[in-house]
mmCIF file of C-alpha atoms and ligand atoms in Angstrom:
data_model
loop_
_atom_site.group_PDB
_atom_site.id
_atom_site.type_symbol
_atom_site.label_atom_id
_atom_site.label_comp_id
_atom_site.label_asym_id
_atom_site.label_seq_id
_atom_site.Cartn_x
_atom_site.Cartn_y
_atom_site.Cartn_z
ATOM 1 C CA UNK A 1 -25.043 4.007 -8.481
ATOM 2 C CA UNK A 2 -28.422 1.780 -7.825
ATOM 3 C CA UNK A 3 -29.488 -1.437 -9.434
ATOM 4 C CA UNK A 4 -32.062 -2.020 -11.760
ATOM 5 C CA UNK A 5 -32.714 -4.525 -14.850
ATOM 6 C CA UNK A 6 -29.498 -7.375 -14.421
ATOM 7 C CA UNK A 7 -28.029 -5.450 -11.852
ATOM 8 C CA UNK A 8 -31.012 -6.450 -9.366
ATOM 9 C CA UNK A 9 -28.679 -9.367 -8.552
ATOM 10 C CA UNK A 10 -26.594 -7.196 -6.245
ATOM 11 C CA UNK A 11 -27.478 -7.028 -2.739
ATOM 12 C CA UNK A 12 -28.535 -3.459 -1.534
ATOM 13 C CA UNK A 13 -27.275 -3.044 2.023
ATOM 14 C CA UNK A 14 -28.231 0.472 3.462
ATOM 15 C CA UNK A 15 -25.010 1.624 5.581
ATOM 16 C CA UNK A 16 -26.282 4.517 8.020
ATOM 17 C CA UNK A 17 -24.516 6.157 10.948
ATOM 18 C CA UNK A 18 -26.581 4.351 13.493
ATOM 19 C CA UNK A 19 -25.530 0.691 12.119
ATOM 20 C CA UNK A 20 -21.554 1.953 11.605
ATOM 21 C CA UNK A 21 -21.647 2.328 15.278
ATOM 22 C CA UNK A 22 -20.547 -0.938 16.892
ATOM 23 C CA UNK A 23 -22.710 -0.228 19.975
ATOM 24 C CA UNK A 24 -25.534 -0.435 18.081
ATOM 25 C CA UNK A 25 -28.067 -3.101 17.470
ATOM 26 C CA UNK A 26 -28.143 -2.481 14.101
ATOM 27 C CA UNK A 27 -24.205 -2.964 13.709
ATOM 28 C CA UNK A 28 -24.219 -6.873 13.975
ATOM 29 C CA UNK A 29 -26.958 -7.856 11.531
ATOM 30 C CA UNK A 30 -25.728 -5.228 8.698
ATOM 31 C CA UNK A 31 -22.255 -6.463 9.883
ATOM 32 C CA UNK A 32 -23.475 -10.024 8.769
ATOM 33 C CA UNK A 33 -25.079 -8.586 5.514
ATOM 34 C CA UNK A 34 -21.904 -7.262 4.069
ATOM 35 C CA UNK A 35 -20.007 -10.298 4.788
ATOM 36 C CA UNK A 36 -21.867 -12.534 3.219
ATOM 37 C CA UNK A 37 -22.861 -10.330 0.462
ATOM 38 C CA UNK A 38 -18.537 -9.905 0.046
ATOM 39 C CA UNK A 39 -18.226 -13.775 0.233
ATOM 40 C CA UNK A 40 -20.986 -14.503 -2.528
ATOM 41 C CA UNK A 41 -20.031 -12.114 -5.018
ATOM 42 C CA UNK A 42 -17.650 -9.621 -3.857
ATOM 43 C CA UNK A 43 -19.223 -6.681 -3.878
ATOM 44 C CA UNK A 44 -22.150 -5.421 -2.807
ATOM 45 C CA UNK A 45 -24.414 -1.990 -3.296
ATOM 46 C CA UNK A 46 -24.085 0.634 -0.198
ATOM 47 C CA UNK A 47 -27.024 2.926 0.058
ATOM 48 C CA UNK A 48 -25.026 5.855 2.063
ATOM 49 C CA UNK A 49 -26.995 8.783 3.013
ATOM 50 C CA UNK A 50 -23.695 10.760 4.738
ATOM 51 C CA UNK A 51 -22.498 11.296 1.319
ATOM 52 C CA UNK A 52 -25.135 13.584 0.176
ATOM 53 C CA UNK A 53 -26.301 13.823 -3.795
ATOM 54 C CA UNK A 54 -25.154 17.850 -3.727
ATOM 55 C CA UNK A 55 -21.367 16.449 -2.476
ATOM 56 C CA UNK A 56 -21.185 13.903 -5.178
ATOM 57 C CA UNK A 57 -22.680 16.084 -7.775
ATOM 58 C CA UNK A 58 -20.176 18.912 -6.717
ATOM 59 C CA UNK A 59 -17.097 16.263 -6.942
ATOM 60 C CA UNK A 60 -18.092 15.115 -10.450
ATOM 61 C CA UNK A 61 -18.179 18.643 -11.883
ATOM 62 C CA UNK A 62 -14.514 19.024 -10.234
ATOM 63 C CA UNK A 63 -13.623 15.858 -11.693
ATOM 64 C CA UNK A 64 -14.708 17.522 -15.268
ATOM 65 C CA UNK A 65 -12.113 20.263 -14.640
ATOM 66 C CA UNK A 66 -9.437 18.576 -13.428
ATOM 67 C CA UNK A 67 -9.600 16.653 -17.207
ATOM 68 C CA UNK A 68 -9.573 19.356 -18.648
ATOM 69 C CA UNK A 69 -6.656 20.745 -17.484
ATOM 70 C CA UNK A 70 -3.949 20.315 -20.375
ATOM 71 C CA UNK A 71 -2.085 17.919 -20.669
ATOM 72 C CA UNK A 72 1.649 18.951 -20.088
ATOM 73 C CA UNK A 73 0.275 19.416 -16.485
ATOM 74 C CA UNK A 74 -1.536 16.022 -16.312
ATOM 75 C CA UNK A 75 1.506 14.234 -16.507
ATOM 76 C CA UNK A 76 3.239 15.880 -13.563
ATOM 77 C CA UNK A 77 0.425 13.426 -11.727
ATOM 78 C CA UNK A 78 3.415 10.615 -10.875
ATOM 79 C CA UNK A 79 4.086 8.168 -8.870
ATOM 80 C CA UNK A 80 6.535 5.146 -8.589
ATOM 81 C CA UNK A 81 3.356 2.375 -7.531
ATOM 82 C CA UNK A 82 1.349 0.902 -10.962
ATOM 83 C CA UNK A 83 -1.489 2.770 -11.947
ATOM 84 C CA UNK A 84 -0.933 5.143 -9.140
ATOM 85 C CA UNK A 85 -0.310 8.316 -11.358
ATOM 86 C CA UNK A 86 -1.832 9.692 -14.319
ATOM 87 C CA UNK A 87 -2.801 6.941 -16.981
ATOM 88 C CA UNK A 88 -3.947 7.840 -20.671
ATOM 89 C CA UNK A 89 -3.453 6.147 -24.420
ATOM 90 C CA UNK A 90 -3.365 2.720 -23.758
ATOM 91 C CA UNK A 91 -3.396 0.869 -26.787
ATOM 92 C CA UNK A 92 -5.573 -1.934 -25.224
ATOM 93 C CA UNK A 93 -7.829 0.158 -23.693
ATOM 94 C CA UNK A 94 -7.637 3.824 -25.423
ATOM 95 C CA UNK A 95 -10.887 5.510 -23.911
ATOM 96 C CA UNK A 96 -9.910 5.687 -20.494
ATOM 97 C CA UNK A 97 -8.161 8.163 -18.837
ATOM 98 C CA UNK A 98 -7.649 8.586 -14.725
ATOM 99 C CA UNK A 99 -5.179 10.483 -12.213
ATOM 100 C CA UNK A 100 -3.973 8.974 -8.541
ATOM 101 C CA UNK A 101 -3.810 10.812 -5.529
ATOM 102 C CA UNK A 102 -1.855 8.665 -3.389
ATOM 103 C CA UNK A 103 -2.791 9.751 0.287
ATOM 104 C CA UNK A 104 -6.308 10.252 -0.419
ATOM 105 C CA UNK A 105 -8.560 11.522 2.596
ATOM 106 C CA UNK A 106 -5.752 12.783 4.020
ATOM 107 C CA UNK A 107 -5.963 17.023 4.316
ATOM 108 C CA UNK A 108 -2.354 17.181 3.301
ATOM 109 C CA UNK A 109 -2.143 14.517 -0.037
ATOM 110 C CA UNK A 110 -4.921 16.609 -1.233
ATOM 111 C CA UNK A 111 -3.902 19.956 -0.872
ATOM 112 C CA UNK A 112 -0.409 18.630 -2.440
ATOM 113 C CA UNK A 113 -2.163 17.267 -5.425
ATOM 114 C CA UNK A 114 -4.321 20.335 -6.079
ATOM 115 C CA UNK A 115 -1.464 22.501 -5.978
ATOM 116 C CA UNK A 116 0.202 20.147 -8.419
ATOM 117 C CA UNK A 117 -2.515 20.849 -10.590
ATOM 118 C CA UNK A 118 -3.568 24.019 -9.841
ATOM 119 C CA UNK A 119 -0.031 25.978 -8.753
ATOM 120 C CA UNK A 120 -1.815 28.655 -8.307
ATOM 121 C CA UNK A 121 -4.594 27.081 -5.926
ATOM 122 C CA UNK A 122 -8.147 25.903 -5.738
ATOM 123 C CA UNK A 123 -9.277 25.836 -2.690
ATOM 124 C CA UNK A 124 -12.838 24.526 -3.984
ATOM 125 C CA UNK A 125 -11.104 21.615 -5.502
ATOM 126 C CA UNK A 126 -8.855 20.768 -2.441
ATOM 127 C CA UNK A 127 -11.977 21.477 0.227
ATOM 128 C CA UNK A 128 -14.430 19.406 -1.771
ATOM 129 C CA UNK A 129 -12.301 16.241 -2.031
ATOM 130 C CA UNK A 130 -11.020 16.321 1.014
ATOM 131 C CA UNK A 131 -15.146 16.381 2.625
ATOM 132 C CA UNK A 132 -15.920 13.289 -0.007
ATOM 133 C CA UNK A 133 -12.607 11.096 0.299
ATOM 134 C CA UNK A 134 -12.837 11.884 4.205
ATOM 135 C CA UNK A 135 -16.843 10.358 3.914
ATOM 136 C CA UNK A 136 -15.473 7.546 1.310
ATOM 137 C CA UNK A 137 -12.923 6.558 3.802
ATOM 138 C CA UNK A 138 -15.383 6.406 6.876
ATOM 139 C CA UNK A 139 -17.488 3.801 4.693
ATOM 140 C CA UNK A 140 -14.636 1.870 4.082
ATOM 141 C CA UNK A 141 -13.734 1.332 7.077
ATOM 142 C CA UNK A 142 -16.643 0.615 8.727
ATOM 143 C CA UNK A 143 -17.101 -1.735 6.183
ATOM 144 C CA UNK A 144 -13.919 -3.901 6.860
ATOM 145 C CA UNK A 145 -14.883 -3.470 10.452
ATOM 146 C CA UNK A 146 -18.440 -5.260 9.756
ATOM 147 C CA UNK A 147 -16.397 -8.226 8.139
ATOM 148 C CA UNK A 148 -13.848 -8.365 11.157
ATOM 149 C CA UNK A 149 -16.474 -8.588 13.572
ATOM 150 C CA UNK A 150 -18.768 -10.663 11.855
ATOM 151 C CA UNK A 151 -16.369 -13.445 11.549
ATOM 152 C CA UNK A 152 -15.407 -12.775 15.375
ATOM 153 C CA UNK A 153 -11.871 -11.076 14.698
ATOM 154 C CA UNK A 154 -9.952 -9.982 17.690
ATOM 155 C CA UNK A 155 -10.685 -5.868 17.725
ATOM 156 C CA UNK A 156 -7.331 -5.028 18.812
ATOM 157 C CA UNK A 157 -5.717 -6.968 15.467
ATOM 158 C CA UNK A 158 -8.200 -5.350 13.283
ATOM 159 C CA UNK A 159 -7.210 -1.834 14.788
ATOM 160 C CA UNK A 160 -4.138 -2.395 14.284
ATOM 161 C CA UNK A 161 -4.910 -3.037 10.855
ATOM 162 C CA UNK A 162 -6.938 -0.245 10.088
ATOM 163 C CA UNK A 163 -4.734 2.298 11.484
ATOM 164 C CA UNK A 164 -1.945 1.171 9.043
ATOM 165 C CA UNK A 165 -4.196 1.745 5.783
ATOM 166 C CA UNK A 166 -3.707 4.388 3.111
ATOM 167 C CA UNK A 167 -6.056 5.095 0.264
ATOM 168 C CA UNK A 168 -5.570 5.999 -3.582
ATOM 169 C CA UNK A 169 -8.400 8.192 -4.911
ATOM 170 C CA UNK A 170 -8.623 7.572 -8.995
ATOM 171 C CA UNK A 171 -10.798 9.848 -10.668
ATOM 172 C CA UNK A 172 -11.534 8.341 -13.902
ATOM 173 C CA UNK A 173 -12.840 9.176 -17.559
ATOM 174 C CA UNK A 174 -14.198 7.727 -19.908
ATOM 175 C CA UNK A 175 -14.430 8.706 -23.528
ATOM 176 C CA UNK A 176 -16.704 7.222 -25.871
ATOM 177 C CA UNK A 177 -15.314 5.061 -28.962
ATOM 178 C CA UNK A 178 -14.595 6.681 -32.398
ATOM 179 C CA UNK A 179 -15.801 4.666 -35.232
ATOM 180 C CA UNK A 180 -14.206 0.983 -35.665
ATOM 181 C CA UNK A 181 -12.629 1.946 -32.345
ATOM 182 C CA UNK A 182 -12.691 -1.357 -29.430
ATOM 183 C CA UNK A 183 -15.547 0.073 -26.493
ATOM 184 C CA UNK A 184 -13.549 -1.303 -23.858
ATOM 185 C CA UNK A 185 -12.882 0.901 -21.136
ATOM 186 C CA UNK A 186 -10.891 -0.962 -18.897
ATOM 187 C CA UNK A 187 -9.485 -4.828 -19.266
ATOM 188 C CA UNK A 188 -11.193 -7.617 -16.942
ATOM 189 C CA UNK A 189 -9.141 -6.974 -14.053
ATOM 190 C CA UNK A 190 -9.166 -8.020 -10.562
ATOM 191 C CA UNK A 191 -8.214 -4.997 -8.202
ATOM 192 C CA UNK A 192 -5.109 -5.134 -6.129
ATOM 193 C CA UNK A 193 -6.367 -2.725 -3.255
ATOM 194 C CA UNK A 194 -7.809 -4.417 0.105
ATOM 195 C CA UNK A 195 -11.430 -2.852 -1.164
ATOM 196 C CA UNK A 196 -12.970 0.015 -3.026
ATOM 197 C CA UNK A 197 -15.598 2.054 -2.739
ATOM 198 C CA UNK A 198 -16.649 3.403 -6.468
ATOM 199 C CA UNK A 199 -18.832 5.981 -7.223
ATOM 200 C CA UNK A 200 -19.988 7.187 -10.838
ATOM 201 C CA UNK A 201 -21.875 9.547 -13.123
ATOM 202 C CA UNK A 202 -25.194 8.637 -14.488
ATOM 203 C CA UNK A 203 -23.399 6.538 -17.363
ATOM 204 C CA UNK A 204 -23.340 2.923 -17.198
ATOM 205 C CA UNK A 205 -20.543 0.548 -18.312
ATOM 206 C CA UNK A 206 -18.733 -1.325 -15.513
ATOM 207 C CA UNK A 207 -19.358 -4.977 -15.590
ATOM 208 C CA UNK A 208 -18.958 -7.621 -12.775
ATOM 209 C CA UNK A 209 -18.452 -10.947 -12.896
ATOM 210 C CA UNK A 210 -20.573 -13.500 -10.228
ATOM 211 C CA UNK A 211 -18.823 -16.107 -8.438
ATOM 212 C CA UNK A 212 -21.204 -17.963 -10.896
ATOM 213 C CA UNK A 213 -19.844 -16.897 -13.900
ATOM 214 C CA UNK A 214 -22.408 -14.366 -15.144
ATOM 215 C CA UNK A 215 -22.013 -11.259 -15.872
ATOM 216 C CA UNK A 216 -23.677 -8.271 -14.797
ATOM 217 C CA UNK A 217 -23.874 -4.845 -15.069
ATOM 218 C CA UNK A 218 -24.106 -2.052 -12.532
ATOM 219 C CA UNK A 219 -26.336 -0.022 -13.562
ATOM 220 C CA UNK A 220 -26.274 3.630 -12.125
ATOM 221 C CA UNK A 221 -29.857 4.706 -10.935
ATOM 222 C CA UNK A 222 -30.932 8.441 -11.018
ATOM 223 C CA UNK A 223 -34.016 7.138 -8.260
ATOM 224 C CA UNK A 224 -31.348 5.981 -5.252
ATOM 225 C CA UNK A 225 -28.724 9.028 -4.987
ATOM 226 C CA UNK A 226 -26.244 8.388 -2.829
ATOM 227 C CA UNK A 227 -25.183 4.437 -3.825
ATOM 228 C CA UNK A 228 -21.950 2.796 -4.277
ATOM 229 C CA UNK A 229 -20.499 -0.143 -5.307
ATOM 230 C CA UNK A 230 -18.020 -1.470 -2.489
ATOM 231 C CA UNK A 231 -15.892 -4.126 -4.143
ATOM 232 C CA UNK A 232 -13.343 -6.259 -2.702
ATOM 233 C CA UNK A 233 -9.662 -7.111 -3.774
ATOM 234 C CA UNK A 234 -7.182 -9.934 -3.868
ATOM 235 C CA UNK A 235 -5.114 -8.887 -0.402
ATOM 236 C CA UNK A 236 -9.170 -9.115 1.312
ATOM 237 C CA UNK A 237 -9.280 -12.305 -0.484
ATOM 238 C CA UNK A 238 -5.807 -13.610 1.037
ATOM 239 C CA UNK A 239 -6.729 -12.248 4.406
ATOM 240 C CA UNK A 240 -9.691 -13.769 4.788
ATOM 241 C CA UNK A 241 -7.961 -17.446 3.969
ATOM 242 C CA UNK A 242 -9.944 -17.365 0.574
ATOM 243 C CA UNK A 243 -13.841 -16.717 1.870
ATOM 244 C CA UNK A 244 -14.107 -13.042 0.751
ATOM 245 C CA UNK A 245 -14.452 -13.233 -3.280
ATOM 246 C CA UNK A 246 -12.646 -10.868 -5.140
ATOM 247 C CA UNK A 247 -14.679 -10.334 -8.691
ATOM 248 C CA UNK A 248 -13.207 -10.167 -11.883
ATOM 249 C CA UNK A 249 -14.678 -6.495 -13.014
ATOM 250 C CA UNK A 250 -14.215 -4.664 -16.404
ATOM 251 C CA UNK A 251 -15.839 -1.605 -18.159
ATOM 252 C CA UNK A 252 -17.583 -1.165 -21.794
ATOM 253 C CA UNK A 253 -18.850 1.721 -22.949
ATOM 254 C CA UNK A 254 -21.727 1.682 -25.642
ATOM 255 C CA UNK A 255 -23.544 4.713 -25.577
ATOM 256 C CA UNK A 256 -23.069 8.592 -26.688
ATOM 257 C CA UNK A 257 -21.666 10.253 -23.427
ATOM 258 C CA UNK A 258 -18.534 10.012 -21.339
ATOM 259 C CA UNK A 259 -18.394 8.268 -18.291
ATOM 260 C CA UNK A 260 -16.665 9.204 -14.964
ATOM 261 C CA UNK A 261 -15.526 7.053 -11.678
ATOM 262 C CA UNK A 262 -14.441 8.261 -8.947
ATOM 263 C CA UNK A 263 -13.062 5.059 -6.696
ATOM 264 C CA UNK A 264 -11.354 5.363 -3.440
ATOM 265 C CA UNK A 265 -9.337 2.429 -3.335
ATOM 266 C CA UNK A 266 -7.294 1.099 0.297
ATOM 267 C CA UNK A 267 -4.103 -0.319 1.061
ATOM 268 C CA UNK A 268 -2.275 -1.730 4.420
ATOM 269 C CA UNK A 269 1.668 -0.607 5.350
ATOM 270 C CA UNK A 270 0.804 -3.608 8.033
ATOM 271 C CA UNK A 271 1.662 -7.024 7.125
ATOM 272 C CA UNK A 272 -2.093 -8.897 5.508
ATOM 273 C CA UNK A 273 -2.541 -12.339 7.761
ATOM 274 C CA UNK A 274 -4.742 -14.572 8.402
ATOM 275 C CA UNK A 275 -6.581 -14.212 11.491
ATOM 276 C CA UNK A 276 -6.420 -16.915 13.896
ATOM 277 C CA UNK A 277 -10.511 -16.787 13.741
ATOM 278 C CA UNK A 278 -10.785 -17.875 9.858
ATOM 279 C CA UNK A 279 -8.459 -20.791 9.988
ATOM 280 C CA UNK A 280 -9.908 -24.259 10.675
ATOM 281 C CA UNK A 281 -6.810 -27.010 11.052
ATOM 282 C CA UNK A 282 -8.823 -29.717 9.934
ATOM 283 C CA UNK A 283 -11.343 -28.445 7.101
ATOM 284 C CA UNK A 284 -10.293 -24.982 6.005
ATOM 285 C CA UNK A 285 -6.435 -25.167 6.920
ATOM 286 C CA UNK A 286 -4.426 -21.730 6.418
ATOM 287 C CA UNK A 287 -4.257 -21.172 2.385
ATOM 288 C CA UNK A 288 -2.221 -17.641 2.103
ATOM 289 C CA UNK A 289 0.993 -16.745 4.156
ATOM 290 C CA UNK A 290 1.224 -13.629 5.888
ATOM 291 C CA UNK A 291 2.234 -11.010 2.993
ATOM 292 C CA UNK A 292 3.473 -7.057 2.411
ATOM 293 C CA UNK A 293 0.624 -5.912 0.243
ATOM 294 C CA UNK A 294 3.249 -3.177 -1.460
ATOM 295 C CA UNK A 295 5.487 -6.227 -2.150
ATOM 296 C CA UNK A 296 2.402 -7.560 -3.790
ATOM 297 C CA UNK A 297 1.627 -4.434 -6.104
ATOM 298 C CA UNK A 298 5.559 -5.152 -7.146
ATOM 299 C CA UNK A 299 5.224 -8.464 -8.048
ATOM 300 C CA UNK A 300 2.092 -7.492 -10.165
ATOM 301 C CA UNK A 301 4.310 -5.057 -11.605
ATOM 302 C CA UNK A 302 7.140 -6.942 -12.415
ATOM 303 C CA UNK A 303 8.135 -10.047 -14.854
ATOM 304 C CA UNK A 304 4.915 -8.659 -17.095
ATOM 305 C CA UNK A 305 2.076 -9.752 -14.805
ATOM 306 C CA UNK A 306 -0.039 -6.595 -14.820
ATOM 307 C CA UNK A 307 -2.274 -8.293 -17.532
ATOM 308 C CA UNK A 308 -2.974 -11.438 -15.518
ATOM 309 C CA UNK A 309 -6.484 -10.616 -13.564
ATOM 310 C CA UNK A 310 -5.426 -12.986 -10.278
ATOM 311 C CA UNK A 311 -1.978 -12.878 -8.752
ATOM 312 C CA UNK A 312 -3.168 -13.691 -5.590
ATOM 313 C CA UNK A 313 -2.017 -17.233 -5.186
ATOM 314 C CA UNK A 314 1.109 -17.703 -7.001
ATOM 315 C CA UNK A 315 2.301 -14.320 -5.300
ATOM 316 C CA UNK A 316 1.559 -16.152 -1.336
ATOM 317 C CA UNK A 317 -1.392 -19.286 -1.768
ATOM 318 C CA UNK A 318 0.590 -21.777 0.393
HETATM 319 O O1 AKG B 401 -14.752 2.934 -13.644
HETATM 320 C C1 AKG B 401 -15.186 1.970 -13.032
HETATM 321 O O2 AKG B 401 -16.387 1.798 -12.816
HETATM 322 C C2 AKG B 401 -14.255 0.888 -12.525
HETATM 323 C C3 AKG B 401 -12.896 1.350 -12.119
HETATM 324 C C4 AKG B 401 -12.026 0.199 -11.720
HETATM 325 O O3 AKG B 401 -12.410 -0.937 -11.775
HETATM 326 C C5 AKG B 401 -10.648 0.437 -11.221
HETATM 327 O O4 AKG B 401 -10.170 1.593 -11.257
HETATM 328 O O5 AKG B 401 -10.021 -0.532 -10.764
HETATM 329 FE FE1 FE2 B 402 -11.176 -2.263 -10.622
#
């Protein structure tokens, strides 16, 4: 994914091993970047060169195959969390179609899911998205720990943090509308994960919505392989008492030719507080109590909520 034409307004923050490394002198400065780039809009474009164009090109032909695979066998892709599991023919949004694999960048979720798939193996699938989730996951969190230590959070509480994540990778399709047929891909939604890293062929469609209102679209670029979108959620909204934006994000699809996603998306088994750091008694007093974020994907499952984009604050604003 790059930016051109609208999508210009997204900063373009290049992530390399050197400033991932909080030794280094880059680390601070980037570190800075990304948080403010999270706090204006929410998201940001990472130019990361460890993921390399002949990885991601590999994982999207994969991701071809594994839609093809029929469809009796699709739907043994289950799971008991919202959107977790395979998703198709939704009547509000029929072009899209995705799978979960709950566990992602870990060896054994992966080699469970391809055998679900594939009973009798493919080690290609397993080997290659196992490399690319493992790389996903590394941006991720050296992402989170940019934010942590740009706002000065203590790094034993964000270790502690980190160490209790889990990811969902979504691999996601994209057909194009039949005649008279809506073009929406996916509803405006805001996501429920901590953040997400999202990666895509060269077709365009997903739209994001600025703290400003606008809306703009990310626009994949064939001249800056190896760019992704990182985009925060709600629970990295409530963490960070409200100063991390979490952006209202949908897709459309207008032209002739499918599109796929691939998104690795985190969560945290740790309870989500506020760190002492971010809260202010006087002018920015504490705004979310200390939640589960499972108990949070249940209460945007249940009573009907899963259409309304932010759940945040009526689930723990104080
Ligand atoms: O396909 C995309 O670009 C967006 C996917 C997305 O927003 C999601 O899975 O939550
Ligand atoms: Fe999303």
């Amino acid at each position: 994914m790059g930016s051109n034409g609208e999508s210009g307004k997204l900063p373009f923050i290049e992530i390399t091993e050197e400033s991932m490394n909080p030794s280094s002198n880059s680390w601070l400065p980037t570190a800075h970047k990304v948080r403010r780039a999270l706090e204006t809009n929410g998201c940001f474009l990472a130019k990361y060169n460890q993921l390399c164009p002949e990885l991601h090109d590999k994982m999207f032909k994969l991701s071809e195959e594994l839609f093809q695979l029929p469809t009796e066998v699709k739907l043994k892709n289950t799971s008991s969390i919202l959107g977790f599991g395979y998703g198709s023919n939704f009547s509000f949004m029929p072009l899209v179609e995705y799978f979960g694999l709950e566990g992602g960048a870990t060896l054994g979720a992966t080699k469970e899911f391809t055998n679900l798939m594939w009973p009798s193996g493919n080690d290609n699938f397993c080997d290659t998205t196992y490399a690319y989730s493992k790389l996903l996951s590394e941006l991720d969190h050296g992402v989170m720990r940019m934010v942590f230590g740009s706002y000065g959070v203590d790094n034993k509480y964000c270790d502690q943090l980190l160490n209790s994540s889990f990811y969902l990778m979504r691999f996601l399709k994209y057909r194009t509308p039949k005649v008279d047929e809506i073009n929406l891909g996916l509803l405006p939604h805001v996501d429920k994960n901590f953040l997400g890293i999202i990666d895509t062929n060269k077709v365009p469609g997903l739209e994001i919505q600025m703290k400003d209102g606008q809306w703009i679209t990310c626009q994949p670029s064939p001249t800056t392989p190896s760019t992704f979108l990182v985009i925060a959620g709600e629970p990295f909204q409530a963490w960070s008492n409200g100063r991390i934006f979490a952006p209202l994000h949908k897709v459309v699809i207008t032209g002739t030719e499918e599109k796929y996603t691939i998104a690795l998306f985190s969560f945290m088994r740790e309870k989500i507080k506020v760190p002492e750091e971010l809260i202010y008694h006087e002018e920015n007093p504490l705004k979310f109590k200390e939640f589960n974020h499972l108990d949070f994907l249940e209460f945007v499952r249940s009573g009907g909520r899963s259409k309304v984009p932010r759940l945040i604050v009526p689930f723990c604003g104080v």
